[in-house]
């Protein structure tokens, strides 16, 4: 039993690393198995398809991101400082991976959303749900900021989506420049992005 | 001679459509040739590699985008209205393609930058250059707005990058939701994004 779940975990980690450093279509089941040190039959025992594997990889990445978010968005930290803290933590992750691999990998969700949203409805919907999960702590921080009087009356929900969209775009431009510093340069001080209340949602 | 360049053009259009609707790795030379109605030998005559083909596709997409930009960013239009006009034209393109295919394809540059920036330095650098080209008319509009007094003293260059990043992120979230309306909802009124002057670049 221990060995069985170990094999599943090794496949997951192998796939996560390979897909994150390249793309979904750029990685084959054979290569994932070789890196994980498991047989192909074993792969299909755990994951009937590459889509199932990708959904499991997304669940792992989501859990990992929510852990980072929990550290960045601690309620004890002033609401708007949480946003900058999250940007800094994202920056540090990209710097670390760039040091290891030579390349800034970007956001794993954005990468797969870009590649697969036109091709796989199940994966697209999972990613859409993950983006909503990522917007939730931003929304909470904005709500707290409004309550504390640190922000004027804004459309909190739309503003949270706007901040998330902005960060995803900033990370994409930084990836294209292979320069994580752009994340700090553009990503901090996102407050001006917030949308006034009373606008159409 | 006419037929030769016709074949090259058919390959380009076939590749552009297939890559835009899926991804770089998700499309093979064989399929591109079949859709274009040319032989594989002919393909390699025009494009020694898939990378060469992709660079040519990017040049075509870049020229097409610059045409749209020229219409949106006409100097006769008030500077800040040019930004909204560009967002509206981007929205209309996504709506049209979604009607034809069922899926919102997103930004062709962002798609390839996401997929290939860790894998191909030549393509990454070309895309980085294209993003700089796309930021240029935004920068001009912001400069005109500052000159006309429609904007305060901002860091124009950084602000133009911020607007571009935001739009790319908005299009990505809209693609993940398969709902172009998010482009209008979030993409217009990007003025709050502008960065005050005097900040580190």
PDB file of C-alpha atoms in Angstrom, chain B residues 44-201:
ATOM      1  CA  UNK B  44      10.770  22.061 -45.572  1.00  0.00           C
ATOM      2  CA  UNK B  45      11.691  23.995 -48.689  1.00  0.00           C
ATOM      3  CA  UNK B  46       9.995  27.073 -47.236  1.00  0.00           C
ATOM      4  CA  UNK B  47      10.530  26.432 -43.543  1.00  0.00           C
ATOM      5  CA  UNK B  48      13.635  24.494 -42.501  1.00  0.00           C
ATOM      6  CA  UNK B  49      12.099  23.886 -39.071  1.00  0.00           C
ATOM      7  CA  UNK B  50       8.917  24.282 -37.072  1.00  0.00           C
ATOM      8  CA  UNK B  51      10.642  27.153 -35.268  1.00  0.00           C
ATOM      9  CA  UNK B  52      11.149  29.004 -38.581  1.00  0.00           C
ATOM     10  CA  UNK B  53       7.509  28.461 -39.401  1.00  0.00           C
ATOM     11  CA  UNK B  54       6.478  29.745 -35.975  1.00  0.00           C
ATOM     12  CA  UNK B  55       8.575  32.885 -36.380  1.00  0.00           C
ATOM     13  CA  UNK B  56       6.878  33.506 -39.733  1.00  0.00           C
ATOM     14  CA  UNK B  57       3.454  32.938 -38.146  1.00  0.00           C
ATOM     15  CA  UNK B  58       4.380  35.425 -35.409  1.00  0.00           C
ATOM     16  CA  UNK B  59       5.402  37.988 -38.031  1.00  0.00           C
ATOM     17  CA  UNK B  60       2.005  37.605 -39.692  1.00  0.00           C
ATOM     18  CA  UNK B  61       0.134  37.913 -36.399  1.00  0.00           C
ATOM     19  CA  UNK B  62       2.250  40.917 -35.448  1.00  0.00           C
ATOM     20  CA  UNK B  63       1.456  42.680 -38.737  1.00  0.00           C
ATOM     21  CA  UNK B  64      -2.235  41.904 -38.287  1.00  0.00           C
ATOM     22  CA  UNK B  65      -2.236  43.230 -34.711  1.00  0.00           C
ATOM     23  CA  UNK B  66      -0.421  46.393 -35.732  1.00  0.00           C
ATOM     24  CA  UNK B  67      -3.131  47.020 -38.345  1.00  0.00           C
ATOM     25  CA  UNK B  68      -5.846  46.734 -35.688  1.00  0.00           C
ATOM     26  CA  UNK B  69      -3.805  48.933 -33.383  1.00  0.00           C
ATOM     27  CA  UNK B  70      -3.412  51.565 -36.104  1.00  0.00           C
ATOM     28  CA  UNK B  71      -7.202  51.716 -36.410  1.00  0.00           C
ATOM     29  CA  UNK B  72      -7.765  51.851 -32.646  1.00  0.00           C
ATOM     30  CA  UNK B  73      -4.993  54.300 -31.828  1.00  0.00           C
ATOM     31  CA  UNK B  74      -5.690  56.979 -34.432  1.00  0.00           C
ATOM     32  CA  UNK B  75      -4.176  60.287 -33.330  1.00  0.00           C
ATOM     33  CA  UNK B  76      -7.485  62.066 -34.038  1.00  0.00           C
ATOM     34  CA  UNK B  77      -9.208  60.096 -31.265  1.00  0.00           C
ATOM     35  CA  UNK B  78      -8.867  61.415 -27.687  1.00  0.00           C
ATOM     36  CA  UNK B  79      -5.906  59.559 -26.158  1.00  0.00           C
ATOM     37  CA  UNK B  80      -7.731  57.699 -23.396  1.00  0.00           C
ATOM     38  CA  UNK B  81     -10.607  56.767 -25.733  1.00  0.00           C
ATOM     39  CA  UNK B  82      -8.019  54.967 -27.916  1.00  0.00           C
ATOM     40  CA  UNK B  83      -7.376  52.522 -25.066  1.00  0.00           C
ATOM     41  CA  UNK B  84     -11.051  51.643 -24.703  1.00  0.00           C
ATOM     42  CA  UNK B  85     -11.377  51.389 -28.479  1.00  0.00           C
ATOM     43  CA  UNK B  86      -8.575  48.830 -28.585  1.00  0.00           C
ATOM     44  CA  UNK B  87     -10.226  46.792 -25.823  1.00  0.00           C
ATOM     45  CA  UNK B  88     -13.519  46.863 -27.750  1.00  0.00           C
ATOM     46  CA  UNK B  89     -11.829  45.700 -30.956  1.00  0.00           C
ATOM     47  CA  UNK B  90     -10.079  42.896 -29.087  1.00  0.00           C
ATOM     48  CA  UNK B  91     -13.413  41.902 -27.604  1.00  0.00           C
ATOM     49  CA  UNK B  92     -15.066  41.827 -31.028  1.00  0.00           C
ATOM     50  CA  UNK B  93     -12.322  39.595 -32.440  1.00  0.00           C
ATOM     51  CA  UNK B  94     -12.712  37.131 -29.583  1.00  0.00           C
ATOM     52  CA  UNK B  95     -16.506  37.102 -29.945  1.00  0.00           C
ATOM     53  CA  UNK B  96     -16.234  36.436 -33.676  1.00  0.00           C
ATOM     54  CA  UNK B  97     -13.819  33.531 -33.265  1.00  0.00           C
ATOM     55  CA  UNK B  98     -15.834  32.089 -30.412  1.00  0.00           C
ATOM     56  CA  UNK B  99     -18.924  32.146 -32.643  1.00  0.00           C
ATOM     57  CA  UNK B 100     -17.022  30.257 -35.344  1.00  0.00           C
ATOM     58  CA  UNK B 101     -15.251  27.698 -33.167  1.00  0.00           C
ATOM     59  CA  UNK B 102     -17.052  27.569 -29.839  1.00  0.00           C
ATOM     60  CA  UNK B 103     -13.942  28.692 -27.997  1.00  0.00           C
ATOM     61  CA  UNK B 104     -12.377  31.997 -27.118  1.00  0.00           C
ATOM     62  CA  UNK B 105      -8.781  31.672 -28.376  1.00  0.00           C
ATOM     63  CA  UNK B 106      -7.121  34.445 -26.345  1.00  0.00           C
ATOM     64  CA  UNK B 107      -4.049  36.356 -27.464  1.00  0.00           C
ATOM     65  CA  UNK B 108      -1.829  34.508 -29.964  1.00  0.00           C
ATOM     66  CA  UNK B 109       1.308  36.111 -28.494  1.00  0.00           C
ATOM     67  CA  UNK B 110       0.395  35.364 -24.909  1.00  0.00           C
ATOM     68  CA  UNK B 111      -0.454  31.761 -25.832  1.00  0.00           C
ATOM     69  CA  UNK B 112       2.927  31.119 -27.436  1.00  0.00           C
ATOM     70  CA  UNK B 113       4.822  33.101 -24.795  1.00  0.00           C
ATOM     71  CA  UNK B 114       3.237  30.957 -22.097  1.00  0.00           C
ATOM     72  CA  UNK B 115       4.037  27.737 -23.896  1.00  0.00           C
ATOM     73  CA  UNK B 116       7.488  28.395 -25.324  1.00  0.00           C
ATOM     74  CA  UNK B 117       9.337  30.986 -23.250  1.00  0.00           C
ATOM     75  CA  UNK B 118      11.063  28.304 -21.176  1.00  0.00           C
ATOM     76  CA  UNK B 119      11.837  26.191 -24.213  1.00  0.00           C
ATOM     77  CA  UNK B 120      12.943  28.348 -27.131  1.00  0.00           C
ATOM     78  CA  UNK B 121      15.077  31.444 -26.663  1.00  0.00           C
ATOM     79  CA  UNK B 122      14.684  32.633 -30.249  1.00  0.00           C
ATOM     80  CA  UNK B 123      10.895  32.539 -30.087  1.00  0.00           C
ATOM     81  CA  UNK B 124      10.879  34.006 -26.558  1.00  0.00           C
ATOM     82  CA  UNK B 125      12.950  36.990 -27.696  1.00  0.00           C
ATOM     83  CA  UNK B 126      10.750  37.549 -30.731  1.00  0.00           C
ATOM     84  CA  UNK B 127       7.687  37.556 -28.479  1.00  0.00           C
ATOM     85  CA  UNK B 128       9.340  39.926 -26.030  1.00  0.00           C
ATOM     86  CA  UNK B 129       9.968  42.286 -28.944  1.00  0.00           C
ATOM     87  CA  UNK B 130       6.337  41.986 -30.046  1.00  0.00           C
ATOM     88  CA  UNK B 131       5.122  42.878 -26.557  1.00  0.00           C
ATOM     89  CA  UNK B 132       7.338  45.974 -26.715  1.00  0.00           C
ATOM     90  CA  UNK B 133       5.782  46.833 -30.103  1.00  0.00           C
ATOM     91  CA  UNK B 134       2.315  46.452 -28.592  1.00  0.00           C
ATOM     92  CA  UNK B 135       3.229  48.709 -25.666  1.00  0.00           C
ATOM     93  CA  UNK B 136       4.452  51.507 -27.978  1.00  0.00           C
ATOM     94  CA  UNK B 137       1.037  52.854 -29.095  1.00  0.00           C
ATOM     95  CA  UNK B 138      -0.210  52.620 -25.499  1.00  0.00           C
ATOM     96  CA  UNK B 139       2.799  54.688 -24.468  1.00  0.00           C
ATOM     97  CA  UNK B 140       2.043  57.240 -27.178  1.00  0.00           C
ATOM     98  CA  UNK B 141      -1.591  57.516 -26.084  1.00  0.00           C
ATOM     99  CA  UNK B 142      -0.516  58.056 -22.476  1.00  0.00           C
ATOM    100  CA  UNK B 143       2.051  60.663 -23.540  1.00  0.00           C
ATOM    101  CA  UNK B 144      -0.623  62.501 -25.547  1.00  0.00           C
ATOM    102  CA  UNK B 145      -3.011  62.329 -22.593  1.00  0.00           C
ATOM    103  CA  UNK B 146      -0.417  63.828 -20.248  1.00  0.00           C
ATOM    104  CA  UNK B 147       0.337  66.584 -22.779  1.00  0.00           C
ATOM    105  CA  UNK B 148      -3.361  67.394 -23.122  1.00  0.00           C
ATOM    106  CA  UNK B 149      -3.729  67.484 -19.363  1.00  0.00           C
ATOM    107  CA  UNK B 150      -6.081  64.476 -19.340  1.00  0.00           C
ATOM    108  CA  UNK B 151      -3.663  62.604 -17.063  1.00  0.00           C
ATOM    109  CA  UNK B 152      -1.393  63.679 -14.223  1.00  0.00           C
ATOM    110  CA  UNK B 153       2.370  63.268 -14.409  1.00  0.00           C
ATOM    111  CA  UNK B 154       2.859  59.503 -14.641  1.00  0.00           C
ATOM    112  CA  UNK B 155       5.759  57.192 -15.408  1.00  0.00           C
ATOM    113  CA  UNK B 156       4.598  56.717 -18.979  1.00  0.00           C
ATOM    114  CA  UNK B 157       6.782  53.796 -19.936  1.00  0.00           C
ATOM    115  CA  UNK B 158       6.016  51.740 -16.841  1.00  0.00           C
ATOM    116  CA  UNK B 159       2.340  52.637 -17.081  1.00  0.00           C
ATOM    117  CA  UNK B 160       2.186  51.414 -20.681  1.00  0.00           C
ATOM    118  CA  UNK B 161       3.704  48.077 -19.626  1.00  0.00           C
ATOM    119  CA  UNK B 162       1.198  47.893 -16.784  1.00  0.00           C
ATOM    120  CA  UNK B 163      -1.737  48.460 -19.137  1.00  0.00           C
ATOM    121  CA  UNK B 164      -0.459  45.820 -21.550  1.00  0.00           C
ATOM    122  CA  UNK B 165       0.112  43.335 -18.710  1.00  0.00           C
ATOM    123  CA  UNK B 166      -3.384  43.990 -17.432  1.00  0.00           C
ATOM    124  CA  UNK B 167      -4.994  43.435 -20.815  1.00  0.00           C
ATOM    125  CA  UNK B 168      -3.079  40.213 -21.345  1.00  0.00           C
ATOM    126  CA  UNK B 169      -4.220  38.981 -17.926  1.00  0.00           C
ATOM    127  CA  UNK B 170      -7.807  39.992 -18.578  1.00  0.00           C
ATOM    128  CA  UNK B 171      -7.839  38.137 -21.903  1.00  0.00           C
ATOM    129  CA  UNK B 172      -6.376  35.075 -20.196  1.00  0.00           C
ATOM    130  CA  UNK B 173      -9.053  35.033 -17.481  1.00  0.00           C
ATOM    131  CA  UNK B 174     -11.743  35.567 -20.129  1.00  0.00           C
ATOM    132  CA  UNK B 175     -10.331  32.683 -22.183  1.00  0.00           C
ATOM    133  CA  UNK B 176     -10.342  30.451 -19.101  1.00  0.00           C
ATOM    134  CA  UNK B 177     -13.978  31.372 -18.546  1.00  0.00           C
ATOM    135  CA  UNK B 178     -14.628  31.078 -22.305  1.00  0.00           C
ATOM    136  CA  UNK B 179     -16.489  34.354 -21.949  1.00  0.00           C
ATOM    137  CA  UNK B 180     -15.312  37.384 -23.940  1.00  0.00           C
ATOM    138  CA  UNK B 181     -17.620  39.674 -21.929  1.00  0.00           C
ATOM    139  CA  UNK B 182     -15.049  39.684 -19.140  1.00  0.00           C
ATOM    140  CA  UNK B 183     -12.794  41.641 -21.525  1.00  0.00           C
ATOM    141  CA  UNK B 184     -15.252  44.532 -21.576  1.00  0.00           C
ATOM    142  CA  UNK B 185     -16.107  44.253 -17.899  1.00  0.00           C
ATOM    143  CA  UNK B 186     -12.498  44.404 -16.713  1.00  0.00           C
ATOM    144  CA  UNK B 187     -10.601  45.759 -19.687  1.00  0.00           C
ATOM    145  CA  UNK B 188     -12.137  49.181 -20.128  1.00  0.00           C
ATOM    146  CA  UNK B 189     -11.269  52.129 -17.930  1.00  0.00           C
ATOM    147  CA  UNK B 190      -7.689  51.020 -17.411  1.00  0.00           C
ATOM    148  CA  UNK B 191      -6.645  54.530 -16.422  1.00  0.00           C
ATOM    149  CA  UNK B 192      -6.508  53.692 -12.695  1.00  0.00           C
ATOM    150  CA  UNK B 193      -3.603  51.374 -13.530  1.00  0.00           C
ATOM    151  CA  UNK B 194      -1.195  54.132 -14.367  1.00  0.00           C
ATOM    152  CA  UNK B 195       1.884  54.406 -12.212  1.00  0.00           C
ATOM    153  CA  UNK B 196       2.855  57.727 -10.658  1.00  0.00           C
ATOM    154  CA  UNK B 197       6.035  59.310 -11.973  1.00  0.00           C
ATOM    155  CA  UNK B 198       9.170  59.219  -9.891  1.00  0.00           C
ATOM    156  CA  UNK B 199       8.938  55.506  -9.094  1.00  0.00           C
ATOM    157  CA  UNK B 200      11.840  53.179  -9.852  1.00  0.00           C
ATOM    158  CA  UNK B 201      11.601  51.794 -13.358  1.00  0.00           C
TER     159      UNK B 201
END
